[in-house]
C-alpha cells in the first residue's frame, strides 16, 4: 500500500493555485480522497495517468467533508464511473446527498447579511457555487474509529472546519490524510482557513488530535505533503 499526492494546478482570480487530493493504492486498486472543484474530473484523471495508474482501477472515493473544492467533481466521477464506492462520514453524507441543507451554505447565507459592500459580489458568487453542487448518494457511511480499506485505514473524526469532517490515519505507513483538519503552512501544521471554520475550538482540538497520532507524514489538501 502507498499514498500518492496529486498536485492539481488551477487559476483563481488571476492567481495560480494548487490543491492536493490523495490517491491510495492498495492491492492494485485505487482510492481517491476528495475530488476538487466542479470540472476538475479531467485534471485529476490526467494526474492519475501521469503517475502511471489506470483510472479503471478506481474503486473508492473518500470525501473528507462537504465543501465545493472537495466534492465539486464527485457527481461527474460517479456518473462516468458508476461502480465507484463513495465513502463519507455519517454527518457529511446528509449534506452531500441533499437530505439536509449543508452547514456551509447556511453559513455563507448568514455571512452575506453582514458583508461589506465590496465583498457582496463574492459572497453571492460563493452561495451560487454551493447551490450548483449536484447531490450524490453515499454508499458507505463511516464513524470515528472505523477501520476501512482492508483494515489498513482508520477513520478519525476531526470536526471544526465542518461538523462531520474526517481525516484518515494509516498506522502501517505512519501517515495521515488531513483533508482540511490541517494545512501545510510554512512547513508546519495549522488550521485551514480559520475564518470559515464552523467551530474554531473543535478545529483546534482536531488539529491537536492528528498531531498526536504516531505519524511522520501528513498529506494536506492545501499546502501539500509535510514530512516531519
CSV table of C-alpha atoms in Angstrom, one decimal:
chain,number,residue,atom,x,y,z
A,1,UNK,CA,0.0,0.0,0.0
A,2,UNK,CA,1.1,3.5,-0.7
A,3,UNK,CA,-0.2,7.1,-0.9
A,4,UNK,CA,0.4,9.3,-3.9
A,5,UNK,CA,-0.1,13.1,-3.8
A,6,UNK,CA,-1.9,14.5,-6.8
A,7,UNK,CA,-0.9,18.2,-7.3
A,8,UNK,CA,-3.7,19.9,-9.2
A,9,UNK,CA,-2.8,23.3,-10.6
A,10,UNK,CA,-5.6,25.8,-11.4
A,11,UNK,CA,-6.1,29.6,-11.7
A,12,UNK,CA,-8.4,31.6,-9.4
A,13,UNK,CA,-8.8,35.3,-9.5
A,14,UNK,CA,-5.8,35.5,-11.9
A,15,UNK,CA,-3.6,33.7,-9.5
A,16,UNK,CA,-2.0,30.2,-9.7
A,17,UNK,CA,-3.4,27.8,-7.0
A,18,UNK,CA,-3.0,24.2,-6.1
A,19,UNK,CA,-4.9,21.6,-4.3
A,20,UNK,CA,-3.6,18.1,-3.4
A,21,UNK,CA,-6.0,15.2,-3.5
A,22,UNK,CA,-4.6,11.9,-2.4
A,23,UNK,CA,-4.5,8.6,-4.2
A,24,UNK,CA,-4.3,5.4,-2.1
A,25,UNK,CA,-3.0,2.3,-3.9
A,26,UNK,CA,-3.9,-1.0,-2.2
A,27,UNK,CA,-4.0,-4.4,-3.9
A,28,UNK,CA,-3.8,-2.8,-7.3
A,29,UNK,CA,-7.0,-0.9,-6.6
A,30,UNK,CA,-7.2,2.9,-6.3
A,31,UNK,CA,-9.0,5.1,-3.8
A,32,UNK,CA,-9.2,8.8,-4.4
A,33,UNK,CA,-9.6,11.2,-1.5
A,34,UNK,CA,-11.6,14.3,-2.4
A,35,UNK,CA,-12.4,15.4,-6.0
A,36,UNK,CA,-11.6,19.1,-6.4
A,37,UNK,CA,-13.9,21.8,-7.7
A,38,UNK,CA,-16.6,21.3,-10.4
A,39,UNK,CA,-15.0,20.5,-13.8
A,40,UNK,CA,-11.8,19.0,-12.1
A,41,UNK,CA,-12.5,15.5,-13.3
A,42,UNK,CA,-10.2,15.7,-16.3
A,43,UNK,CA,-7.4,17.4,-14.3
A,44,UNK,CA,-7.5,14.6,-11.7
A,45,UNK,CA,-7.7,11.8,-14.3
A,46,UNK,CA,-4.6,13.3,-16.1
A,47,UNK,CA,-2.7,13.4,-12.8
A,48,UNK,CA,-3.6,9.8,-12.1
A,49,UNK,CA,-2.4,8.8,-15.6
A,50,UNK,CA,0.8,10.8,-15.2
A,51,UNK,CA,1.6,8.6,-12.2
A,52,UNK,CA,1.0,5.6,-14.4
A,53,UNK,CA,-2.1,4.3,-12.7
A,54,UNK,CA,-5.2,3.2,-14.7
A,55,UNK,CA,-8.4,5.1,-13.8
A,56,UNK,CA,-10.4,1.9,-14.5
A,57,UNK,CA,-8.9,0.6,-11.2
A,58,UNK,CA,-10.6,3.4,-9.2
A,59,UNK,CA,-12.6,1.5,-6.6
A,60,UNK,CA,-13.4,4.1,-4.0
A,61,UNK,CA,-13.7,7.9,-3.4
A,62,UNK,CA,-13.5,9.1,0.1
A,63,UNK,CA,-14.9,12.6,0.9
A,64,UNK,CA,-13.4,14.3,3.9
A,65,UNK,CA,-16.2,16.9,4.1
A,66,UNK,CA,-18.8,19.0,2.2
A,67,UNK,CA,-17.0,21.9,0.6
A,68,UNK,CA,-17.1,22.9,-3.1
A,69,UNK,CA,-13.3,22.3,-3.5
A,70,UNK,CA,-13.6,18.8,-2.1
A,71,UNK,CA,-16.9,17.5,-3.6
A,72,UNK,CA,-17.2,19.6,-6.7
A,73,UNK,CA,-16.4,16.8,-9.2
A,74,UNK,CA,-17.9,14.0,-7.2
A,75,UNK,CA,-21.1,13.8,-9.3
A,76,UNK,CA,-19.0,13.7,-12.5
A,77,UNK,CA,-16.9,10.9,-11.2
A,78,UNK,CA,-19.9,8.8,-10.2
A,79,UNK,CA,-21.6,9.5,-13.5
A,80,UNK,CA,-18.6,8.5,-15.5
A,81,UNK,CA,-17.5,5.6,-13.3
A,82,UNK,CA,-20.8,4.3,-11.7
A,83,UNK,CA,-19.1,1.3,-10.0
A,84,UNK,CA,-17.2,3.6,-7.6
A,85,UNK,CA,-17.9,3.2,-3.9
A,86,UNK,CA,-18.3,6.6,-2.3
A,87,UNK,CA,-17.4,6.9,1.4
A,88,UNK,CA,-18.1,9.8,3.8
A,89,UNK,CA,-18.9,10.4,7.4
A,90,UNK,CA,-22.5,9.8,8.5
A,91,UNK,CA,-22.9,13.5,9.2
A,92,UNK,CA,-21.4,14.8,5.9
A,93,UNK,CA,-23.4,12.2,4.0
A,94,UNK,CA,-26.6,14.0,4.8
A,95,UNK,CA,-25.3,17.2,3.1
A,96,UNK,CA,-23.7,15.5,0.1
A,97,UNK,CA,-26.8,13.6,-0.7
A,98,UNK,CA,-29.0,16.6,-0.2
A,99,UNK,CA,-31.1,15.2,2.6
A,100,UNK,CA,-30.2,18.2,4.7
A,101,UNK,CA,-29.2,21.7,3.7
A,102,UNK,CA,-25.4,22.0,4.1
A,103,UNK,CA,-23.8,23.8,7.0
A,104,UNK,CA,-21.5,25.6,4.6
A,105,UNK,CA,-24.4,27.0,2.6
A,106,UNK,CA,-26.2,28.2,5.7
A,107,UNK,CA,-23.0,29.8,7.0
A,108,UNK,CA,-22.5,31.6,3.6
A,109,UNK,CA,-26.1,32.9,3.6
A,110,UNK,CA,-25.7,34.2,7.2
A,111,UNK,CA,-22.3,35.8,6.4
A,112,UNK,CA,-23.7,37.6,3.4
A,113,UNK,CA,-26.1,39.6,5.6
A,114,UNK,CA,-23.2,41.4,7.3
A,115,UNK,CA,-20.7,41.5,4.4
A,116,UNK,CA,-19.2,44.9,3.4
A,117,UNK,CA,-20.4,46.1,0.0
A,118,UNK,CA,-17.0,45.3,-1.7
A,119,UNK,CA,-17.4,41.6,-0.7
A,120,UNK,CA,-21.1,41.1,-1.5
A,121,UNK,CA,-20.4,40.1,-5.1
A,122,UNK,CA,-18.0,37.3,-3.9
A,123,UNK,CA,-20.5,36.3,-1.2
A,124,UNK,CA,-23.3,35.9,-3.8
A,125,UNK,CA,-20.9,34.0,-6.1
A,126,UNK,CA,-19.9,31.6,-3.4
A,127,UNK,CA,-23.5,30.9,-2.5
A,128,UNK,CA,-24.2,30.2,-6.1
A,129,UNK,CA,-21.3,27.8,-6.3
A,130,UNK,CA,-22.7,25.8,-3.3
A,131,UNK,CA,-26.2,25.8,-4.7
A,132,UNK,CA,-25.0,24.5,-8.0
A,133,UNK,CA,-23.3,21.4,-6.5
A,134,UNK,CA,-25.1,18.2,-7.6
A,135,UNK,CA,-26.2,15.8,-4.9
A,136,UNK,CA,-24.7,12.3,-4.7
A,137,UNK,CA,-25.8,9.3,-2.6
A,138,UNK,CA,-23.2,7.9,-0.3
A,139,UNK,CA,-22.5,4.2,-0.5
A,140,UNK,CA,-20.6,3.8,2.8
A,141,UNK,CA,-21.2,5.9,5.9
A,142,UNK,CA,-18.4,5.8,8.4
A,143,UNK,CA,-17.8,6.9,12.0
A,144,UNK,CA,-14.9,7.8,14.2
A,145,UNK,CA,-12.6,4.8,14.7
A,146,UNK,CA,-14.0,2.7,11.8
A,147,UNK,CA,-11.4,0.6,10.0
A,148,UNK,CA,-11.7,0.7,6.2
A,149,UNK,CA,-9.7,-0.3,3.1
A,150,UNK,CA,-8.9,-3.8,4.3
A,151,UNK,CA,-8.4,-2.5,7.9
A,152,UNK,CA,-5.4,-0.5,6.8
A,153,UNK,CA,-7.0,2.9,7.3
A,154,UNK,CA,-8.6,4.3,10.5
A,155,UNK,CA,-11.3,7.0,10.2
A,156,UNK,CA,-10.5,9.9,12.5
A,157,UNK,CA,-13.3,12.3,13.3
A,158,UNK,CA,-11.8,15.8,13.1
A,159,UNK,CA,-14.7,18.3,13.4
A,160,UNK,CA,-14.3,22.0,13.4
A,161,UNK,CA,-13.9,23.0,9.8
A,162,UNK,CA,-17.3,21.2,9.4
A,163,UNK,CA,-19.1,19.2,12.0
A,164,UNK,CA,-18.6,15.8,10.2
A,165,UNK,CA,-15.1,16.3,8.9
A,166,UNK,CA,-12.9,13.2,8.8
A,167,UNK,CA,-9.2,12.6,8.4
A,168,UNK,CA,-7.6,9.2,7.6
A,169,UNK,CA,-4.8,7.5,9.6
A,170,UNK,CA,-2.6,4.8,8.2
A,171,UNK,CA,-0.7,3.2,11.0
A,172,UNK,CA,1.5,1.0,8.8
A,173,UNK,CA,2.6,4.0,6.7
A,174,UNK,CA,2.7,6.3,9.7
A,175,UNK,CA,0.7,8.7,7.6
A,176,UNK,CA,-2.4,10.9,7.9
A,177,UNK,CA,-4.5,12.4,5.1
A,178,UNK,CA,-5.7,15.5,6.8
A,179,UNK,CA,-8.4,17.0,4.5
A,180,UNK,CA,-9.0,20.5,5.9
A,181,UNK,CA,-8.3,19.5,9.5
A,182,UNK,CA,-4.8,20.8,8.9
A,183,UNK,CA,-3.0,22.8,6.2
A,184,UNK,CA,0.8,22.8,5.5
A,185,UNK,CA,1.7,26.3,6.2
A,186,UNK,CA,5.4,27.2,6.2
A,187,UNK,CA,6.3,23.6,6.9
A,188,UNK,CA,4.0,23.4,9.9
A,189,UNK,CA,0.5,22.0,10.5
A,190,UNK,CA,-2.0,24.8,11.0
A,191,UNK,CA,-5.8,25.2,11.0
A,192,UNK,CA,-7.1,25.5,7.4
A,193,UNK,CA,-8.8,28.8,6.8
A,194,UNK,CA,-9.9,29.6,10.4
A,195,UNK,CA,-12.4,32.3,9.1
A,196,UNK,CA,-14.5,29.5,7.5
A,197,UNK,CA,-14.3,27.1,10.4
A,198,UNK,CA,-17.7,26.3,11.8
A,199,UNK,CA,-16.3,25.7,15.2
A,200,UNK,CA,-12.8,27.1,15.9
A,201,UNK,CA,-12.5,25.4,19.3
A,202,UNK,CA,-13.3,22.0,17.8
A,203,UNK,CA,-10.9,22.7,14.9
A,204,UNK,CA,-8.1,23.4,17.4
A,205,UNK,CA,-8.9,20.1,19.2
A,206,UNK,CA,-8.9,18.2,15.9
A,207,UNK,CA,-5.5,19.7,15.0
A,208,UNK,CA,-4.1,18.5,18.3
A,209,UNK,CA,-5.7,15.1,17.7
A,210,UNK,CA,-4.0,14.5,14.4
A,211,UNK,CA,-0.7,15.9,15.6
A,212,UNK,CA,-0.8,13.3,18.5
A,213,UNK,CA,-1.1,10.4,16.1
A,214,UNK,CA,2.1,8.4,15.6
A,215,UNK,CA,2.6,9.9,12.1
A,216,UNK,CA,5.6,11.0,10.2
A,217,UNK,CA,3.9,12.2,7.0
A,218,UNK,CA,0.8,14.4,6.7
A,219,UNK,CA,-0.9,14.7,3.3
A,220,UNK,CA,-2.6,18.2,3.4
A,221,UNK,CA,-5.2,19.1,0.8
A,222,UNK,CA,-3.9,22.7,1.0
A,223,UNK,CA,-0.1,23.2,1.1
A,224,UNK,CA,0.7,19.6,0.2
A,225,UNK,CA,2.7,16.8,1.9
A,226,UNK,CA,4.6,17.5,5.1
A,227,UNK,CA,7.2,15.1,6.4
A,228,UNK,CA,8.3,15.5,10.0
